[in-house]
Short mmCIF file of C-alpha atoms in Angstrom, two decimals:
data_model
loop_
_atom_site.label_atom_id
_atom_site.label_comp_id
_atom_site.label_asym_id
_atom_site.label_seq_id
_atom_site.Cartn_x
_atom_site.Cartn_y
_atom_site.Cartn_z
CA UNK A 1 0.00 0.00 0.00
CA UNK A 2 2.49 2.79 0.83
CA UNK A 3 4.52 1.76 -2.48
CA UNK A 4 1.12 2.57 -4.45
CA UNK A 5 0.55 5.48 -2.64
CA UNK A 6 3.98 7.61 -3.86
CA UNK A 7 3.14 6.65 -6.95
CA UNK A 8 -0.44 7.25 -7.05
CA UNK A 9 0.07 10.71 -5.65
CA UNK A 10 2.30 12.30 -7.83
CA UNK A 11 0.30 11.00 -11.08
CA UNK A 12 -3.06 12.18 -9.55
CA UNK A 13 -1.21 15.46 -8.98
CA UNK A 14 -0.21 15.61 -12.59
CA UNK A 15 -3.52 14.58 -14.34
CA UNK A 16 -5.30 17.13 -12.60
CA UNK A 17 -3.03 19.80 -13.01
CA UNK A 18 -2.85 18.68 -16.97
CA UNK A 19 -6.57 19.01 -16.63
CA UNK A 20 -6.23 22.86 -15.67
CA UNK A 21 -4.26 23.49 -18.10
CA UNK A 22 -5.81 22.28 -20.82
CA UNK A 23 -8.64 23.96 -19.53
CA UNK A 24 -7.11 27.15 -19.40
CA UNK A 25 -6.35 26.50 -23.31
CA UNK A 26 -9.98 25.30 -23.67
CA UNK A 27 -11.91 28.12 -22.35
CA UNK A 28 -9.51 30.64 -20.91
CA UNK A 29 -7.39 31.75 -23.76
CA UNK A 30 -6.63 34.63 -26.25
CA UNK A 31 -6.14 33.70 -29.43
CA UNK A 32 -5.24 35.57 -32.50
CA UNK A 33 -3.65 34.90 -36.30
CA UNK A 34 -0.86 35.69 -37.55
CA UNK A 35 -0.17 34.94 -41.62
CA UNK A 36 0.41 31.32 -41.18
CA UNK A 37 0.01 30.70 -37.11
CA UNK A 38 -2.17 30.71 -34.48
CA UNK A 39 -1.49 32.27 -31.27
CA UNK A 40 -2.42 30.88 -28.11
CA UNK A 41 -2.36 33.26 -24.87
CA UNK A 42 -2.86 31.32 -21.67
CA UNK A 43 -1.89 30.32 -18.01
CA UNK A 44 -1.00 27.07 -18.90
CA UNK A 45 2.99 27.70 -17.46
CA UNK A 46 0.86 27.76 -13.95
CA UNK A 47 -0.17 24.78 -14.05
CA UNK A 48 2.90 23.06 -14.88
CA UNK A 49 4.02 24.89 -11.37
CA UNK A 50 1.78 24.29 -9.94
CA UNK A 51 1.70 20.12 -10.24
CA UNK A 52 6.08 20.47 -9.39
CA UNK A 53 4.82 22.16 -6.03
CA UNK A 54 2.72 19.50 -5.07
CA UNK A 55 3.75 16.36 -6.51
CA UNK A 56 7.58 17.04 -7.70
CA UNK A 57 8.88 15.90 -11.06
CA UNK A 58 6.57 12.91 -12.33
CA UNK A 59 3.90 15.06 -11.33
CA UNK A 60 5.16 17.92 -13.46
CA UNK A 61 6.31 15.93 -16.08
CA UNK A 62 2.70 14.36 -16.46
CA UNK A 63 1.22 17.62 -16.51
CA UNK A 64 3.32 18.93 -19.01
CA UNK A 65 3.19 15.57 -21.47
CA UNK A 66 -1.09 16.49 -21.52
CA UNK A 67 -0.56 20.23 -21.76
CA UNK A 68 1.98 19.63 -24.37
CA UNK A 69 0.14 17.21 -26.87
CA UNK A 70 -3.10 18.78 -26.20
CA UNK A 71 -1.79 22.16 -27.72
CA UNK A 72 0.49 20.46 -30.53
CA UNK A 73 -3.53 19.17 -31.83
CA UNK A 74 -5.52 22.10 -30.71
CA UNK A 75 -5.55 23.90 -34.21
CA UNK A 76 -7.62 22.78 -37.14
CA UNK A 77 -3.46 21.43 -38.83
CA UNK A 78 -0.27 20.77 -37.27
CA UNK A 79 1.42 24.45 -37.82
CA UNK A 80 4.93 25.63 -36.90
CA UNK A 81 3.36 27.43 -33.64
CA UNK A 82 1.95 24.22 -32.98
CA UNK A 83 5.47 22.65 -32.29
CA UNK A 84 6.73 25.88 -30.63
CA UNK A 85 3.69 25.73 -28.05
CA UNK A 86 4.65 22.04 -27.71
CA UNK A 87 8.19 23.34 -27.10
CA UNK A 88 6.83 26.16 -24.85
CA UNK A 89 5.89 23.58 -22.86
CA UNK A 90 8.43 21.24 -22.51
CA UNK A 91 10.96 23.88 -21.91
CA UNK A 92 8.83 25.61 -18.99
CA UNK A 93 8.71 21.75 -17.40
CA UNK A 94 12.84 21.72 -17.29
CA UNK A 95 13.11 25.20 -16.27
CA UNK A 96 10.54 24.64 -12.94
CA UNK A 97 12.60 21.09 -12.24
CA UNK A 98 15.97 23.60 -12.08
CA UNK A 99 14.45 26.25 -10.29
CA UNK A 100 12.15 23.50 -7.58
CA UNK A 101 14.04 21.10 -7.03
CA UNK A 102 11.57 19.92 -3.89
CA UNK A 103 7.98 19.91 -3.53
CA UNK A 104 6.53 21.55 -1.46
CA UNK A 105 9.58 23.45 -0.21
CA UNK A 106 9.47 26.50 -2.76
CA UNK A 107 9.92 30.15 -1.03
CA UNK A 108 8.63 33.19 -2.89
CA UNK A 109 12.52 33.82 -4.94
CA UNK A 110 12.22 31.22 -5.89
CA UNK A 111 8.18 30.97 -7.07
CA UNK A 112 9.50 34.75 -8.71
CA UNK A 113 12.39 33.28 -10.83
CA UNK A 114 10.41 31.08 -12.15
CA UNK A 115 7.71 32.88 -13.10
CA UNK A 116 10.20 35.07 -14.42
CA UNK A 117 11.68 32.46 -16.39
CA UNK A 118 8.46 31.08 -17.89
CA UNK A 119 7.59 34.46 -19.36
CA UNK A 120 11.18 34.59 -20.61
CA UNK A 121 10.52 31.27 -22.63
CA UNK A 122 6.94 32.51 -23.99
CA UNK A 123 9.00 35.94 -24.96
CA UNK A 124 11.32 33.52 -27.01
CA UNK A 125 8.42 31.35 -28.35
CA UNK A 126 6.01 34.27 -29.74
CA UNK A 127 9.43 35.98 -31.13
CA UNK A 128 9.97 33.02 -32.76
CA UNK A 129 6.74 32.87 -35.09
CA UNK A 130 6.46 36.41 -34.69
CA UNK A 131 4.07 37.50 -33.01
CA UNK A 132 5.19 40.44 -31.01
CA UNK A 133 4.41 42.25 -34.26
CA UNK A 134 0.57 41.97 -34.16
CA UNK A 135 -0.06 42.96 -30.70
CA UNK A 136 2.90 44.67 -28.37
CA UNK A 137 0.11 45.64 -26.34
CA UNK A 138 -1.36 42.34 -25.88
CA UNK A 139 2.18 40.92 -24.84
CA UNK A 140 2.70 43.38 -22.35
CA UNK A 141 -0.72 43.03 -20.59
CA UNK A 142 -0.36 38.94 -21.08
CA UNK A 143 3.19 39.49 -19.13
CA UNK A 144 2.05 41.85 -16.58
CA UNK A 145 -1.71 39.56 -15.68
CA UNK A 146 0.56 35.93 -15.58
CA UNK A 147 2.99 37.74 -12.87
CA UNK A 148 -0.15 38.76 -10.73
CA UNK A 149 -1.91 35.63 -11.20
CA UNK A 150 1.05 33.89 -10.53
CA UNK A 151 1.89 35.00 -7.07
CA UNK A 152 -1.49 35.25 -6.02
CA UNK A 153 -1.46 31.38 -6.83
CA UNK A 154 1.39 31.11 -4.29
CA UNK A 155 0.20 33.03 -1.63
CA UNK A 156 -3.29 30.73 -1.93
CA UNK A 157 -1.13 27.69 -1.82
CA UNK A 158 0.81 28.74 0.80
CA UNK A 159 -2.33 29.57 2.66
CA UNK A 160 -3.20 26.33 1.93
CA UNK A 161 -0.10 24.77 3.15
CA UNK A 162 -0.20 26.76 6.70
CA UNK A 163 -4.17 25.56 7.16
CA UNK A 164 -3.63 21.79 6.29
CA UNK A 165 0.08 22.15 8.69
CA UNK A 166 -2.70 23.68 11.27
CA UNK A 167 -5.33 20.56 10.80
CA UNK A 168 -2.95 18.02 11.35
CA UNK A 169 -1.12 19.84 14.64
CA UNK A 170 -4.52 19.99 15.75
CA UNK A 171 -5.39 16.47 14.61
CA UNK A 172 -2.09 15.44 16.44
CA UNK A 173 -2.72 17.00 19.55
CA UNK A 174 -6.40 15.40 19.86
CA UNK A 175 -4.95 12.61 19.83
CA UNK A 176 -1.67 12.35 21.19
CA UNK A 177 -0.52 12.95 25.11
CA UNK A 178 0.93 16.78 24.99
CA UNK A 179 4.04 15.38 27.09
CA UNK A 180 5.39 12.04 25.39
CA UNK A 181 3.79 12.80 22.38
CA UNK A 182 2.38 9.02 22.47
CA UNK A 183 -1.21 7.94 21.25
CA UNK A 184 -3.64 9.48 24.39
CA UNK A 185 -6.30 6.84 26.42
CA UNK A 186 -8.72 8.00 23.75
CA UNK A 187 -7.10 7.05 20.77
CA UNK A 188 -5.62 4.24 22.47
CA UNK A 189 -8.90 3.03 22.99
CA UNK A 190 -9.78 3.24 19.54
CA UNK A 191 -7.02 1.55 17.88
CA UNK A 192 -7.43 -1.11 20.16
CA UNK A 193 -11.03 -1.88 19.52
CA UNK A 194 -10.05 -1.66 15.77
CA UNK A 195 -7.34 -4.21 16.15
CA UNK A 196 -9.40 -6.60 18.31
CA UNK A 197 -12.20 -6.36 15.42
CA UNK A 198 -9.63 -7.40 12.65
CA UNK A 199 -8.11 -9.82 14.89
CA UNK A 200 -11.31 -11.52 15.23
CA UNK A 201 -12.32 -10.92 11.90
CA UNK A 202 -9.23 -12.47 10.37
CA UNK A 203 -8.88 -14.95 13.15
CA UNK A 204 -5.06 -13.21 13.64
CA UNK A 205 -3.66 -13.16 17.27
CA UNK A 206 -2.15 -9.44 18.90
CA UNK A 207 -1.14 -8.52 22.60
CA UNK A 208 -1.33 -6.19 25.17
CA UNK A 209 1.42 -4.84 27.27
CA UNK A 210 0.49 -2.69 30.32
CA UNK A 211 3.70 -0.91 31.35
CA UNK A 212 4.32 0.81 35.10
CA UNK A 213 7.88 2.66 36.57
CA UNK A 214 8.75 1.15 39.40
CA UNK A 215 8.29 3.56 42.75
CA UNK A 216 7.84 6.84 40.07
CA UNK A 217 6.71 8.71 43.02
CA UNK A 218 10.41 8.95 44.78
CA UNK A 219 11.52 10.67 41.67
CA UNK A 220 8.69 13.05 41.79
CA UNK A 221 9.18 13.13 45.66
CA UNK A 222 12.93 13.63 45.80
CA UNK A 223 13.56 15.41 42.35
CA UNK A 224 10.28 17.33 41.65
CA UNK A 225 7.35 16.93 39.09
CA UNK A 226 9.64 18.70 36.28
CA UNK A 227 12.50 15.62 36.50
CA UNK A 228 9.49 13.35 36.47
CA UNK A 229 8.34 14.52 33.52
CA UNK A 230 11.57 14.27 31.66
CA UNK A 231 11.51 10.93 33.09
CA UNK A 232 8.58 9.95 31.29
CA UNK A 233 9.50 11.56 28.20
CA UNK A 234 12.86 9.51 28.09
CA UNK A 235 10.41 6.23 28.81
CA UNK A 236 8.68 7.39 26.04
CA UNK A 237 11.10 7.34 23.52
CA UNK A 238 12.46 4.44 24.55
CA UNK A 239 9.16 2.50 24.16
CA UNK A 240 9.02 4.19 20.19
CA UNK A 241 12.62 2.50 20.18
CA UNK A 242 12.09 -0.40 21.19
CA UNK A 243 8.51 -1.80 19.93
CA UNK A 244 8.07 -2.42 16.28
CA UNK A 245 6.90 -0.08 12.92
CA UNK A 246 3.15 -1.99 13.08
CA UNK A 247 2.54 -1.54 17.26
CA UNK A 248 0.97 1.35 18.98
CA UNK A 249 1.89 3.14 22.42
CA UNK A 250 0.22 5.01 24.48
CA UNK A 251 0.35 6.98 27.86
CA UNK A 252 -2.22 5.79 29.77
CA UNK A 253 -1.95 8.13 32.44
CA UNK A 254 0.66 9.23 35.37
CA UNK A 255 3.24 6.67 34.74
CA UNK A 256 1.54 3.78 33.13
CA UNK A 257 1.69 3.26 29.51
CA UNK A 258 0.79 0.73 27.22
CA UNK A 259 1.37 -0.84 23.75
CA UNK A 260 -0.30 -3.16 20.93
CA UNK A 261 1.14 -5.27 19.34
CA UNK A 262 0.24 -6.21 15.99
CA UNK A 263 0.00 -9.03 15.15
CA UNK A 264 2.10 -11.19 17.48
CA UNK A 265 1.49 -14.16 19.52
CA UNK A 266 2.04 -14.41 23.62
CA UNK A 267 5.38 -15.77 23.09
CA UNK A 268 6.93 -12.95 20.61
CA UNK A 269 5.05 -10.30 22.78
CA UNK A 270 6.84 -11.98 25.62
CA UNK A 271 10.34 -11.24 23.98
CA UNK A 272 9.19 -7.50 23.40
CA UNK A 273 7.87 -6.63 26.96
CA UNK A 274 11.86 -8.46 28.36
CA UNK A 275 13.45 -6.21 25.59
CA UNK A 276 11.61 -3.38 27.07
CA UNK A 277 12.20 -3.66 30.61
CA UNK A 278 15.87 -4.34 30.00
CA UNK A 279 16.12 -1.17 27.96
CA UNK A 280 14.93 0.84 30.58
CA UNK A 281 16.96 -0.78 33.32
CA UNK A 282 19.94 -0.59 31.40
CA UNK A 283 19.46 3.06 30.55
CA UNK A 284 20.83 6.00 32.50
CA UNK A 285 18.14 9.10 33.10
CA UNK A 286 19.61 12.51 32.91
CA UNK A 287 17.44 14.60 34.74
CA UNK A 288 17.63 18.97 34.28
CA UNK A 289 20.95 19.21 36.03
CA UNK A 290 22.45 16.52 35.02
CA UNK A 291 21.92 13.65 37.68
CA UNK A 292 21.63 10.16 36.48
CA UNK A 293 19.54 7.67 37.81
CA UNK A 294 18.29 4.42 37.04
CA UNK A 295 14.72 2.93 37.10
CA UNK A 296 13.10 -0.06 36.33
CA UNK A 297 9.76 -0.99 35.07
CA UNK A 298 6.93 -3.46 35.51
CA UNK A 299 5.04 -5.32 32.63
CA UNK A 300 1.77 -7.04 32.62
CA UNK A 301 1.43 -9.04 29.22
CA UNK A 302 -1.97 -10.28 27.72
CA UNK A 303 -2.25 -11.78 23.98
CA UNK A 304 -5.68 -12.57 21.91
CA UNK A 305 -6.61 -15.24 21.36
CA UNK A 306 -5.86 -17.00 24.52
CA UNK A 307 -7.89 -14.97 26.42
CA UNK A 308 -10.42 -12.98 24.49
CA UNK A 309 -9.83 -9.19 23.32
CA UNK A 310 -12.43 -7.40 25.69
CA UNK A 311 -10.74 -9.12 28.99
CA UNK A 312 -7.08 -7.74 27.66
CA UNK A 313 -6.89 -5.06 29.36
CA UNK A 314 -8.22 -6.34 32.96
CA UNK A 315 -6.26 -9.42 32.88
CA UNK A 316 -3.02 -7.39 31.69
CA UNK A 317 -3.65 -5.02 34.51
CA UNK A 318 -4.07 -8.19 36.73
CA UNK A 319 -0.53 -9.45 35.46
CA UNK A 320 1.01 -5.82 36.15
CA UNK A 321 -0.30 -6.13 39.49
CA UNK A 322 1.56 -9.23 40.30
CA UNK A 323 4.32 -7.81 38.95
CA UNK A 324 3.89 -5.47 41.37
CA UNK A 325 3.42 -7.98 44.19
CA UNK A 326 6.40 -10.00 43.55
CA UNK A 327 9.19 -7.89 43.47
CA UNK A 328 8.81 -5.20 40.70
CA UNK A 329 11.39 -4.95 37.31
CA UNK A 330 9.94 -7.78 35.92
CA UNK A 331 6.86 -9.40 33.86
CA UNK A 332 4.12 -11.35 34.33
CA UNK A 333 1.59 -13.10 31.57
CA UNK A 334 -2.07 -13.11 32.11
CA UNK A 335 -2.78 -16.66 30.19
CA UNK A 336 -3.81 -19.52 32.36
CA UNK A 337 -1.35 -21.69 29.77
CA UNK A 338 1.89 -19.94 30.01
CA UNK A 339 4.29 -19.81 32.92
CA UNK A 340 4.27 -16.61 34.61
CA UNK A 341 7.96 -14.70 34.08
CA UNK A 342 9.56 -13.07 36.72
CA UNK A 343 12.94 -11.53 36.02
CA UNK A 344 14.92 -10.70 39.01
CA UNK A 345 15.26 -7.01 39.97
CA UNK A 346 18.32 -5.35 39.53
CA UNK A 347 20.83 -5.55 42.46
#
């Protein structure tokens, strides 16, 4: 799927910007006659930009290829303007791949040069079937309209840019903890009851690790609620470290967080939750000035389909508990059918 998808976006990019353009041709064009030419006067250089902004080279290329045969046919014959406008074309695609050379990332110098440059190249193309003869005035006005229009398209796309940046901060912060940046309860919630319908949909097995630091509240206590917070940010990243690409984490509130993992059976979610724990035992917290400490953690493991996926979380709490209970920095399974773990705390 994410293979298709860079593909898919830069070619949907370029056969809708192709669109615009020959659209622009289609209904939104000057046109005049010379002796043995026709004159087109359009915007079509815009949307040739336009697709490199958003989808990068195959996008613009795309664009251009549609733009380009579309006007080589446009007249009632083939003509000598015909390949020029073809040419027009082609050349305004190489000159935006010099001047953007990434989407997306395109400051105003650099929109201006090429705007600059485009009208350059249809200077060069009308001069070459002469037109500038006919209609200096026309040229002129044609020059001075595609500069206006063309930064008013950028400051709309950058508008653009700054309110879709704006819905996904906001998207991001609904539904991530503000602190660790994890997934929040909320979302949590919802990816699990989405991967507990697939799982028993597709008859696939996943876990559930519930995750507690071992006596938090002395760091809070004896270094203050700012160290404990960079505490849990360092557990955080960690966790993102240490779980795989396809498994979700979560703060789940104070200092217990929790993870998915999809899919995986007991026994591989097993071998996570003991990488986990002796990642964070083995690592050294800095805290604001400097101190370094060590903690451990406690890890209460529950997989689907041994026990089924609306008891997870109660019987992984269960198994964090006994963690708990039997001497902390270690893990314990909730499945009637596997032998409990316990790893000896450090020291």
């Amino acid at each position: 799927m994410g293979r298709k998808s860079i593909w898919f976006v830069p070619i949907l990019y370029g056969l809708l910007a192709g669109g615009v353009g020959i659209a622009m041709m289609m209904f939104f064009s000057i046109r005049f006659h010379t002796n043995t030419n026709t004159i087109i006067v359009d915007f079509r250089q815009l949307a040739i930009m336009i697709s490199f902004y958003y989808g990068g080279g195959w996008s613009g290329l795309i664009s251009a290829v549609m733009i380009g045969i579309y006007r080589l046919f446009a007249g009632e014959t083939i003509q000598f303007s015909s390949w020029i406008g073809l040419c027009n074309v082609m050349f305004t695609y190489v000159l935006t791949g010099m001047c953007m050379k990434r989407a997306r990332e395109v400051s105003l110098k650099i929109w201006v040069r090429t705007l600059i440059g485009t009208v350059c190249i249809y200077v060069v193309s009308v001069t070459i079937v002469n037109a500038f003869s006919h209609s200096y005035a026309l040229h002129a006005f044609y020059g001075i309209f595609y500069m206006t229009a063309g930064l008013f398209a950028y400051y709309i796309i950058k508008y653009m840019k700054r309110a879709d940046e704006t819905l996904v901060k906001m998207r991001e912060a609904a539904n991530h903890d503000f602190l660790t940046k994890l997934y929040n309860p909320r979302s949590f919630d919802r990816l699990f009851r989405s991967t507990a319908d697939d799982a028993e949909q597709n008859n696939t097995s996943f876990a559930l690790l519930v995750l507690d630091i071992d006596h938090f509240k002395r760091v809070n206590d004896r270094y203050g609620h700012l160290n404990g917070d960079v505490v849990l940010v360092q557990i955080a990243q960690l966790l993102g470290e240490t779980i795989r690409k396809t498994d979700f984490c979560a703060r789940k509130g104070g200092e217990e967080f929790a993870a998915i993992l999809t899919p995986c059976t007991i026994e591989e979610a097993i071998d996570i939750a003991e990488r986990v724990r002796k990642r964070i035992e083995e690592h050294l917290f800095v805290l604001e000035e400097g101190q370094e400490i060590v903690l451990t953690v406690s890890i209460g493991v529950s997989g689907f389909p041994q026990l089924p996926a609306d008891a997870l979380f109660y019987e992984a709490d269960q198994a964090l508990y006994r963690a708990k209970e039997t001497g902390r920095n270690r893990i314990c399974v909730a499945d009637a059918n596997t032998e409990q773990l316990h790893v000896p705390a450090r020291g």
